[in-house]
Short mmCIF file of C-alpha atoms in Angstrom, two decimals:
data_model
loop_
_atom_site.label_atom_id
_atom_site.label_comp_id
_atom_site.label_asym_id
_atom_site.label_seq_id
_atom_site.Cartn_x
_atom_site.Cartn_y
_atom_site.Cartn_z
CA MET W 1062 -0.11 24.54 19.69
CA LYS W 1063 -2.05 21.36 19.02
CA LYS W 1064 -4.32 20.08 21.76
CA ALA W 1065 -4.76 16.41 22.71
CA LEU W 1066 -7.31 14.81 25.03
CA VAL W 1067 -6.07 11.57 26.63
CA LEU W 1068 -8.84 9.52 28.22
CA GLY W 1069 -7.70 7.22 31.02
CA SER W 1070 -4.85 7.22 33.53
CA GLY W 1071 -3.86 3.56 33.60
CA PHE W 1072 -0.54 1.84 32.90
CA VAL W 1073 -0.26 3.01 29.28
CA SER W 1074 -1.22 6.64 29.81
CA GLU W 1075 2.01 7.98 31.30
CA PRO W 1076 4.32 6.84 28.46
CA LEU W 1077 1.94 8.50 25.99
CA VAL W 1078 1.86 11.75 27.97
CA GLU W 1079 5.66 11.70 28.20
CA TYR W 1080 5.91 11.28 24.41
CA LEU W 1081 3.40 14.03 23.66
CA THR W 1082 5.10 16.56 25.94
CA ARG W 1083 8.72 16.23 24.88
CA GLU W 1084 10.64 19.45 24.24
CA SER W 1085 10.41 18.97 20.49
CA SER W 1086 6.64 18.54 20.71
CA ASN W 1087 4.09 21.26 20.10
CA VAL W 1088 1.22 19.65 22.03
CA THR W 1089 -0.74 20.46 25.17
CA VAL W 1090 -2.48 17.57 26.89
CA THR W 1091 -5.68 17.29 28.88
CA LEU W 1092 -5.62 14.04 30.86
CA ALA W 1093 -9.16 13.03 31.85
CA SER W 1094 -9.88 10.14 34.19
CA ILE W 1095 -12.38 8.87 36.72
CA LEU W 1096 -9.30 8.21 38.90
CA LYS W 1097 -8.37 11.85 39.46
CA ASP W 1098 -5.51 11.12 41.88
CA GLN W 1099 -3.76 8.98 39.26
CA ALA W 1100 -4.26 11.66 36.62
CA ASP W 1101 -2.93 14.34 38.98
CA THR W 1102 0.22 12.30 39.65
CA ILE W 1103 0.94 11.89 35.94
CA ALA W 1104 0.17 15.53 35.13
CA SER W 1105 2.52 16.77 37.85
CA LYS W 1106 5.51 15.15 36.14
CA TYR W 1107 5.24 16.73 32.70
CA PRO W 1108 4.87 20.21 31.19
CA ARG W 1109 1.75 21.38 29.37
CA VAL W 1110 -0.52 18.79 31.02
CA LYS W 1111 -3.67 19.45 32.99
CA SER W 1112 -5.74 16.75 34.69
CA ILE W 1113 -9.49 16.67 35.08
CA PHE W 1114 -12.08 14.33 36.60
CA LEU W 1115 -14.27 12.74 33.93
CA ASP W 1116 -16.82 9.95 34.12
CA VAL W 1117 -17.33 9.15 30.43
CA THR W 1118 -20.67 7.44 31.00
CA GLY W 1119 -22.02 9.81 33.65
CA GLN W 1120 -20.87 13.18 32.30
CA PRO W 1121 -21.76 13.25 28.58
CA ASP W 1122 -21.91 17.06 28.45
CA LEU W 1123 -18.41 17.42 29.88
CA LEU W 1124 -17.12 14.72 27.53
CA SER W 1125 -18.54 16.60 24.54
CA LYS W 1126 -17.11 19.91 25.78
CA LEU W 1127 -13.62 18.46 26.25
CA ILE W 1128 -13.63 16.78 22.85
CA GLY W 1129 -14.83 19.98 21.18
CA GLU W 1130 -11.81 21.86 22.55
CA VAL W 1131 -9.05 19.60 21.15
CA ASP W 1132 -7.51 18.49 17.86
CA ILE W 1133 -7.31 14.78 18.66
CA VAL W 1134 -8.62 12.28 21.20
CA VAL W 1135 -6.68 9.23 22.39
CA SER W 1136 -8.86 6.76 24.27
CA LEU W 1137 -7.03 4.39 26.60
CA LEU W 1138 -10.27 3.35 28.27
CA PRO W 1139 -11.89 -0.12 28.03
CA PRO W 1140 -12.99 -0.97 24.45
CA ALA W 1141 -16.67 -1.07 25.42
CA LEU W 1142 -16.53 2.73 25.90
CA HIS W 1143 -14.97 3.50 22.52
CA PRO W 1144 -18.21 3.63 20.47
CA ARG W 1145 -19.69 6.19 22.88
CA ILE W 1146 -16.54 8.34 22.66
CA ALA W 1147 -16.27 7.91 18.89
CA SER W 1148 -19.85 9.13 18.40
CA VAL W 1149 -19.01 12.34 20.25
CA CYS W 1150 -15.79 12.73 18.22
CA ILE W 1151 -17.77 12.38 15.00
CA LYS W 1152 -20.27 15.04 16.08
CA ASN W 1153 -17.40 17.39 16.94
CA LYS W 1154 -15.39 16.45 13.82
CA VAL W 1155 -12.38 15.46 15.93
CA ASN W 1156 -10.08 12.55 15.02
CA MET W 1157 -9.66 9.68 17.49
CA VAL W 1158 -7.03 7.01 18.16
CA THR W 1159 -7.26 3.78 20.18
CA ALA W 1160 -4.88 0.90 20.78
CA SER W 1161 -7.76 -1.60 20.94
CA TYR W 1162 -9.28 -4.00 18.44
CA CYS W 1163 -11.97 -2.45 16.26
CA LEU W 1164 -14.99 -4.36 17.56
CA PRO W 1165 -18.30 -4.41 15.61
CA PRO W 1166 -20.07 -1.56 17.50
CA LEU W 1167 -17.17 0.75 16.66
CA ALA W 1168 -16.80 -0.51 13.09
CA ALA W 1169 -20.51 0.27 12.58
CA LEU W 1170 -19.68 3.98 12.91
CA SER W 1171 -17.35 3.95 9.90
CA GLU W 1172 -19.78 5.42 7.36
CA GLU W 1173 -20.87 8.15 9.78
CA ALA W 1174 -17.23 9.00 10.50
CA THR W 1175 -16.38 9.04 6.79
CA ASN W 1176 -19.24 11.41 6.03
CA ALA W 1177 -18.02 13.71 8.81
CA GLY W 1178 -14.44 13.60 7.52
CA VAL W 1179 -13.23 12.02 10.77
CA SER W 1180 -10.49 9.38 11.14
CA ILE W 1181 -10.92 6.81 13.91
CA ILE W 1182 -7.66 4.87 13.99
CA ASN W 1183 -7.70 1.57 15.88
CA GLU W 1184 -5.27 -1.26 16.62
CA VAL W 1185 -2.16 0.92 16.92
CA GLY W 1186 -0.70 -0.32 20.19
CA LEU W 1187 1.80 -3.18 20.44
CA ASP W 1188 -0.50 -6.12 19.75
CA PRO W 1189 -2.61 -5.16 17.92
CA GLY W 1190 -0.48 -2.46 16.39
CA ILE W 1191 3.25 -2.79 15.79
CA ASP W 1192 2.66 -6.39 14.71
CA HIS W 1193 0.32 -5.11 11.96
CA LEU W 1194 2.83 -2.52 10.75
CA LEU W 1195 5.65 -5.02 10.28
CA ALA W 1196 3.34 -7.63 8.72
CA MET W 1197 1.86 -5.22 6.19
CA GLU W 1198 5.27 -3.88 5.18
CA CYS W 1199 6.40 -7.46 4.55
CA PHE W 1200 3.25 -8.49 2.63
CA ASP W 1201 3.30 -5.42 0.39
CA GLU W 1202 6.94 -6.07 -0.49
CA ILE W 1203 6.18 -9.74 -1.31
CA HIS W 1204 3.18 -8.89 -3.48
CA SER W 1205 5.06 -6.12 -5.29
CA LYS W 1206 7.56 -8.76 -6.45
CA GLY W 1207 4.89 -11.24 -7.56
CA GLY W 1208 5.17 -13.51 -4.53
CA LYS W 1209 2.39 -15.17 -2.55
CA VAL W 1210 2.04 -15.52 1.22
CA GLU W 1211 1.37 -19.21 1.91
CA SER W 1212 1.54 -19.02 5.70
CA PHE W 1213 1.66 -16.29 8.33
CA ILE W 1214 2.21 -17.13 12.01
CA SER W 1215 2.74 -14.30 14.46
CA TYR W 1216 3.34 -14.18 18.20
CA CYS W 1217 3.75 -11.00 20.21
CA GLY W 1218 3.92 -10.12 23.89
CA GLY W 1219 4.80 -7.40 26.34
CA LEU W 1220 6.84 -9.08 29.08
CA PRO W 1221 9.13 -8.30 31.97
CA ALA W 1222 12.80 -8.43 31.02
CA PRO W 1223 14.25 -11.85 31.94
CA GLU W 1224 15.92 -10.56 35.10
CA ALA W 1225 12.54 -9.24 36.34
CA SER W 1226 10.51 -12.33 35.47
CA HIS W 1227 11.22 -14.51 38.50
CA ASN W 1228 7.70 -15.14 39.78
CA ALA W 1229 5.13 -17.89 39.39
CA LEU W 1230 3.49 -16.35 36.32
CA ARG W 1231 6.81 -15.33 34.70
CA TYR W 1232 4.94 -12.09 34.08
CA LYS W 1233 4.43 -8.57 35.38
CA PHE W 1234 1.72 -6.10 34.52
CA SER W 1235 2.52 -3.15 32.26
CA TRP W 1236 -1.17 -2.81 31.30
CA SER W 1237 -4.57 -3.70 32.78
CA PRO W 1238 -4.22 -6.84 34.95
CA ARG W 1239 -7.94 -7.50 34.61
CA CYS W 1240 -7.78 -7.48 30.82
CA ALA W 1241 -4.64 -9.63 30.77
CA LEU W 1242 -6.25 -12.27 32.99
CA PHE W 1243 -9.71 -12.11 31.41
CA ASN W 1244 -8.20 -12.52 27.93
CA THR W 1245 -7.11 -16.03 28.92
CA LEU W 1246 -10.82 -16.96 28.94
CA ASN W 1247 -11.41 -15.78 25.37
CA PRO W 1248 -12.30 -18.07 22.49
CA ALA W 1249 -10.01 -18.09 19.46
CA LYS W 1250 -9.99 -19.29 15.89
CA TYR W 1251 -7.32 -19.51 13.24
CA LEU W 1252 -6.55 -21.10 9.89
CA LYS W 1253 -4.18 -24.06 9.66
CA ASP W 1254 -3.45 -25.72 6.30
CA GLY W 1255 -6.76 -24.49 4.94
CA GLU W 1256 -8.82 -25.74 7.90
CA ILE W 1257 -10.47 -23.54 10.53
CA VAL W 1258 -9.44 -24.39 14.09
CA GLU W 1259 -11.73 -23.12 16.87
CA ILE W 1260 -10.90 -22.94 20.59
CA PRO W 1261 -13.88 -22.48 22.93
CA ALA W 1262 -14.13 -19.81 25.61
CA GLY W 1263 -13.54 -20.58 29.27
CA GLY W 1264 -9.81 -21.26 29.51
CA ALA W 1265 -9.12 -23.78 26.73
CA LEU W 1266 -6.59 -21.32 25.28
CA MET W 1267 -4.12 -22.44 27.93
CA ASP W 1268 -4.20 -25.94 26.41
CA ALA W 1269 -3.40 -24.63 22.92
CA ILE W 1270 0.23 -23.78 23.63
CA GLU W 1271 3.06 -23.81 21.09
CA THR W 1272 6.75 -23.47 22.01
CA ARG W 1273 8.63 -20.66 20.31
CA ASN W 1274 12.34 -20.36 21.13
CA PHE W 1275 13.70 -17.77 18.71
CA LEU W 1276 16.09 -15.97 21.05
CA PRO W 1277 19.18 -17.60 22.58
CA GLY W 1278 18.72 -18.38 26.26
CA LEU W 1279 15.01 -17.53 26.38
CA GLN W 1280 12.13 -20.00 26.26
CA PHE W 1281 8.76 -18.74 25.06
CA GLU W 1282 5.31 -20.21 24.61
CA GLY W 1283 2.38 -18.82 22.66
CA HIS W 1284 -1.36 -19.28 22.37
CA PRO W 1285 -3.82 -18.13 19.69
CA ASN W 1286 -5.29 -14.66 20.11
CA ARG W 1287 -8.96 -14.02 19.25
CA ASP W 1288 -10.08 -14.29 15.61
CA SER W 1289 -7.17 -14.65 13.19
CA LEU W 1290 -9.48 -15.39 10.24
CA MET W 1291 -10.45 -11.75 9.68
CA TYR W 1292 -6.85 -10.88 8.89
CA LYS W 1293 -6.93 -12.81 5.64
CA LYS W 1294 -8.93 -9.89 4.23
CA LEU W 1295 -7.46 -7.09 6.36
CA TYR W 1296 -3.90 -8.12 5.50
CA GLY W 1297 -4.78 -8.70 1.84
CA ILE W 1298 -3.47 -12.29 1.82
CA PRO W 1299 -6.40 -14.37 0.48
CA GLU W 1300 -3.89 -16.92 -0.83
CA ALA W 1301 -2.69 -17.89 2.67
CA ALA W 1302 -3.59 -21.40 3.91
CA THR W 1303 -2.33 -20.74 7.46
CA ILE W 1304 -2.97 -17.58 9.46
CA LEU W 1305 -2.41 -17.48 13.21
CA ARG W 1306 -1.92 -14.46 15.44
CA GLY W 1307 -0.95 -15.33 18.99
CA THR W 1308 0.13 -14.03 22.36
CA LEU W 1309 3.69 -14.66 23.54
CA ARG W 1310 4.65 -15.47 27.13
CA TYR W 1311 7.62 -17.02 28.91
CA GLN W 1312 7.42 -20.79 29.20
CA GLY W 1313 5.43 -21.87 32.26
CA ASN W 1314 2.92 -19.02 32.18
CA ALA W 1315 0.07 -21.09 30.75
CA ASN W 1316 0.34 -23.80 33.39
CA ALA W 1317 0.35 -21.17 36.14
CA ILE W 1318 -2.73 -19.50 34.64
CA LYS W 1319 -4.45 -22.90 34.51
CA ALA W 1320 -3.99 -23.20 38.28
CA LEU W 1321 -5.87 -19.91 38.73
CA HIS W 1322 -8.59 -21.10 36.33
CA LEU W 1323 -9.06 -24.40 38.15
CA LEU W 1324 -9.71 -22.60 41.43
CA GLY W 1325 -12.20 -20.17 39.90
CA LEU W 1326 -9.95 -17.18 40.57
CA ILE W 1327 -10.50 -15.76 37.07
CA ASP W 1328 -14.28 -15.93 37.30
CA PRO W 1329 -15.80 -12.48 36.51
CA LYS W 1330 -19.08 -13.25 38.28
CA PRO W 1331 -19.59 -11.75 41.79
CA ILE W 1332 -19.68 -14.14 44.75
CA PRO W 1333 -21.08 -13.47 48.25
CA ALA W 1334 -17.71 -13.98 49.99
CA LEU W 1335 -16.23 -11.05 48.03
CA ASP W 1336 -19.14 -8.63 48.34
CA SER W 1337 -17.31 -5.34 48.84
CA ASN W 1338 -20.13 -3.88 50.95
CA ASN W 1339 -21.55 -6.71 53.03
CA ALA W 1340 -19.16 -9.67 53.26
CA LEU W 1341 -17.17 -10.37 56.41
CA ASP W 1342 -13.38 -10.06 56.35
CA ILE W 1343 -11.76 -13.02 54.68
CA SER W 1344 -8.13 -14.07 54.19
CA TRP W 1345 -6.71 -15.47 50.99
CA ARG W 1346 -6.43 -18.91 52.60
CA GLN W 1347 -10.06 -18.78 53.70
CA LEU W 1348 -11.11 -17.70 50.21
CA ILE W 1349 -9.26 -20.62 48.63
CA CYS W 1350 -10.96 -22.96 51.11
CA GLN W 1351 -14.36 -21.59 50.11
CA LEU W 1352 -13.59 -21.91 46.41
CA LEU W 1353 -12.79 -25.56 47.13
CA HIS W 1354 -16.11 -25.83 49.01
CA HIS W 1355 -14.36 -26.37 52.34
CA PHE W 1356 -16.23 -23.95 54.54
CA ASP W 1357 -14.64 -25.18 57.76
CA GLU W 1358 -11.11 -24.13 58.68
CA ILE W 1359 -8.55 -26.72 57.58
CA SER W 1360 -4.83 -26.86 58.23
CA TYR W 1361 -2.26 -25.43 55.83
CA ASP W 1362 -0.88 -28.87 54.98
CA ASN W 1363 -4.35 -30.33 54.49
CA LEU W 1364 -5.25 -27.45 52.19
CA LYS W 1365 -2.15 -28.11 50.09
CA HIS W 1366 -3.14 -31.77 49.93
CA GLN W 1367 -6.62 -30.82 48.69
CA LEU W 1368 -5.10 -28.51 46.09
CA LEU W 1369 -2.84 -31.26 44.79
CA LYS W 1370 -5.94 -33.37 44.20
CA VAL W 1371 -7.48 -30.55 42.17
CA PHE W 1372 -4.20 -30.08 40.28
CA LYS W 1373 -3.73 -33.83 39.69
CA CYS W 1374 -0.41 -33.79 41.55
CA ASP W 1375 1.02 -30.97 39.42
CA MET W 1376 3.50 -29.35 41.81
CA GLN W 1377 4.05 -26.34 39.55
CA LYS W 1378 0.39 -25.39 39.90
CA LEU W 1379 0.60 -25.72 43.68
CA ASP W 1380 3.80 -23.67 43.73
CA THR W 1381 1.99 -20.98 41.73
CA ILE W 1382 -0.78 -20.61 44.31
CA GLU W 1383 1.62 -20.77 47.25
CA SER W 1384 4.27 -18.38 45.90
CA LEU W 1385 1.66 -15.78 44.95
CA GLY W 1386 0.64 -15.65 48.61
CA LEU W 1387 -2.82 -17.08 47.97
CA LEU W 1388 -2.52 -19.50 50.90
CA ASP W 1389 -1.51 -16.78 53.37
CA ASP W 1390 -3.59 -15.46 56.25
CA VAL W 1391 -3.54 -11.98 54.72
CA LEU W 1392 -6.89 -10.22 54.43
CA VAL W 1393 -8.35 -9.94 50.94
CA GLN W 1394 -9.34 -6.55 49.57
CA LYS W 1395 -12.79 -7.62 48.36
CA MET W 1396 -13.77 -6.44 44.86
CA ASP W 1397 -17.00 -8.47 44.39
CA SER W 1398 -15.73 -11.04 41.86
CA PRO W 1399 -12.74 -13.39 42.01
CA LEU W 1400 -11.36 -11.85 38.80
CA ASP W 1401 -11.51 -8.26 40.03
CA THR W 1402 -10.19 -9.22 43.46
CA LEU W 1403 -7.24 -11.16 42.03
CA SER W 1404 -6.53 -8.44 39.44
CA ASN W 1405 -6.34 -5.80 42.15
CA TYR W 1406 -4.05 -8.00 44.26
CA LEU W 1407 -1.71 -8.92 41.40
CA SER W 1408 -1.52 -5.31 40.18
CA GLN W 1409 0.46 -4.69 43.36
CA LYS W 1410 2.06 -8.11 43.86
CA LEU W 1411 3.39 -8.28 40.29
CA ALA W 1412 4.00 -4.60 39.61
CA PHE W 1413 7.29 -3.52 38.08
CA GLY W 1414 9.78 -2.45 40.71
CA GLU W 1415 12.07 0.53 40.52
CA ASN W 1416 14.68 0.12 37.76
CA GLU W 1417 13.01 -3.05 36.45
CA ARG W 1418 12.65 -3.15 32.69
CA ASP W 1419 9.91 -4.50 30.49
CA LEU W 1420 10.44 -6.08 27.10
CA VAL W 1421 8.56 -6.36 23.83
CA ALA W 1422 9.05 -9.62 21.94
CA LEU W 1423 7.54 -10.17 18.51
CA LEU W 1424 7.99 -12.98 15.99
CA HIS W 1425 6.51 -13.12 12.48
CA GLU W 1426 7.03 -16.33 10.48
CA VAL W 1427 6.10 -15.82 6.82
CA GLN W 1428 6.28 -18.61 4.24
CA ILE W 1429 6.51 -17.21 0.71
CA LEU W 1430 6.00 -18.80 -2.72
CA TRP W 1431 7.92 -16.91 -5.41
CA PRO W 1432 7.02 -16.83 -9.14
CA ASP W 1433 9.96 -19.13 -10.01
CA GLY W 1434 8.54 -21.83 -7.72
CA SER W 1435 11.06 -21.33 -4.91
CA ARG W 1436 9.89 -21.07 -1.31
CA GLU W 1437 11.25 -18.79 1.38
CA LEU W 1438 10.71 -18.80 5.13
CA ARG W 1439 11.15 -15.29 6.49
CA GLU W 1440 11.36 -14.47 10.20
CA ILE W 1441 10.83 -10.94 11.46
CA ASN W 1442 11.89 -10.50 15.09
CA LEU W 1443 11.53 -7.42 17.21
CA ILE W 1444 12.96 -7.16 20.70
CA ALA W 1445 12.80 -3.83 22.49
CA HIS W 1446 13.44 -2.99 26.12
CA GLY W 1447 11.58 -0.24 27.87
CA GLU W 1448 13.53 2.80 28.33
CA PRO W 1449 0.16 15.28 12.37
CA GLY W 1450 -1.28 15.40 8.71
CA GLU W 1451 0.01 12.05 7.46
CA ILE W 1452 -3.16 9.93 7.66
CA LYS W 1453 -5.76 10.78 5.00
CA GLN W 1454 -8.24 7.88 5.37
CA LYS W 1455 -11.54 8.62 7.07
CA GLY W 1456 -13.91 6.33 8.96
CA THR W 1457 -12.90 3.54 11.34
CA VAL W 1458 -9.61 2.22 10.00
CA GLY W 1459 -6.58 0.22 11.09
CA PRO W 1460 -2.91 0.22 10.08
CA PHE W 1461 -3.34 -2.00 7.03
CA THR W 1462 -2.30 0.36 4.23
CA ALA W 1463 1.08 1.97 3.57
CA ASP W 1464 -0.16 5.53 4.12
CA ILE W 1465 -0.91 4.57 7.73
CA TYR W 1466 1.67 1.93 8.65
CA GLN W 1467 4.72 3.55 7.01
CA PRO W 1468 4.67 6.85 8.97
CA MET W 1469 4.19 4.84 12.18
CA LEU W 1470 7.12 2.55 11.36
CA ASN W 1471 9.25 5.60 10.59
CA ARG W 1472 8.40 7.07 14.00
CA LEU W 1473 9.14 3.76 15.74
CA ARG W 1474 12.50 3.49 13.99
CA GLY W 1475 13.22 7.02 15.09
CA GLU W 1476 12.68 5.79 18.65
CA GLY W 1477 15.17 2.95 18.08
CA ILE W 1478 12.47 0.27 17.77
CA VAL W 1479 13.70 -1.73 14.77
CA ALA W 1480 12.84 -5.27 13.70
CA GLU W 1481 15.38 -7.84 12.50
CA THR W 1482 14.58 -9.96 9.44
CA LYS W 1483 16.05 -13.43 8.80
CA SER W 1484 15.36 -15.41 5.68
CA LYS W 1485 16.09 -18.84 4.24
CA PHE W 1486 14.95 -20.55 1.06
CA LEU W 1487 13.25 -23.93 1.52
#
């Protein structure tokens, strides 16, 4: 039997463990997490799984021992920990997979990994991941026929199914709430008609919204996601004048997120009122008052009036704060910073309920110039509801070549995850 080490016991871990331990599988799993109770719960549901407590930063010897005992490591931990884990994988000559972007500290290990004969595969989740697979398959087909990619615009998102999306954010958390919220503070840059467009950090992403309504009855909006410029080289489309990769949400999400930004609720810096060790008990309403610099108790109606001033009379923003329970006299579970406190609260408030489905929505818009001078606009849509030995490349790599993306697409299609392509000539 093959042996896999899965690091982390968050939202994404259980579906992976379920996949690895199916009857047709020949894999045993060690699930290692600093949250042992969570790991125990997952392990108890599936065969051939054992759970173990592991602090990746504080137990380097145990980390090395566990990695040395397996055939592959899947890290579902925060990206900042991946270089540390990858270094241990390289020393033990064990391959590693992550769903995260390949950030510079991890990319710097590529030569060392190559020399050790180790593959470190990154960006193979949903976004980044499945979006890459479908894009590369399309680009390779275009180039094989002599065509050129003039424009590539892509939006992708993991969302609640429409019937489960009735809340202020039009969103529920199927992965780390902290990451999802913090990502709205990221900077971004993309290429539009040959010009570089840059969006500064701090929340300006929520002002860079484009409407995308490609499914009947559903209204989406999207914003740019990180650095799209690097994909000109990674995708092998130097001819493209427009390249934008973005995040997809239901319409109204950005305005709701802006309400949280304006109140400082997505600030990652600790504040005295939320000191988990020393601060006095505080309710959500009292916290909002303090964030507005009203340190004396004010009435509910007066607080709403003050919020409307901050929101410039935008009732949707006020409804967001009110419907999320952030004006209630419920005690806050203090987590030091507004971001961590809100993330913890929303992980419960906006968790998926029993029998609620999630949904993956992806849209690629590819404009093609063919050798005969004709132009084609091709749309690749993917909508999906929730219900070894093939990769030869070594080093830190992503799914940008056919030997990597094609086996993954074949597996996805075997799971019933199939994209739809529409095309029209311009």
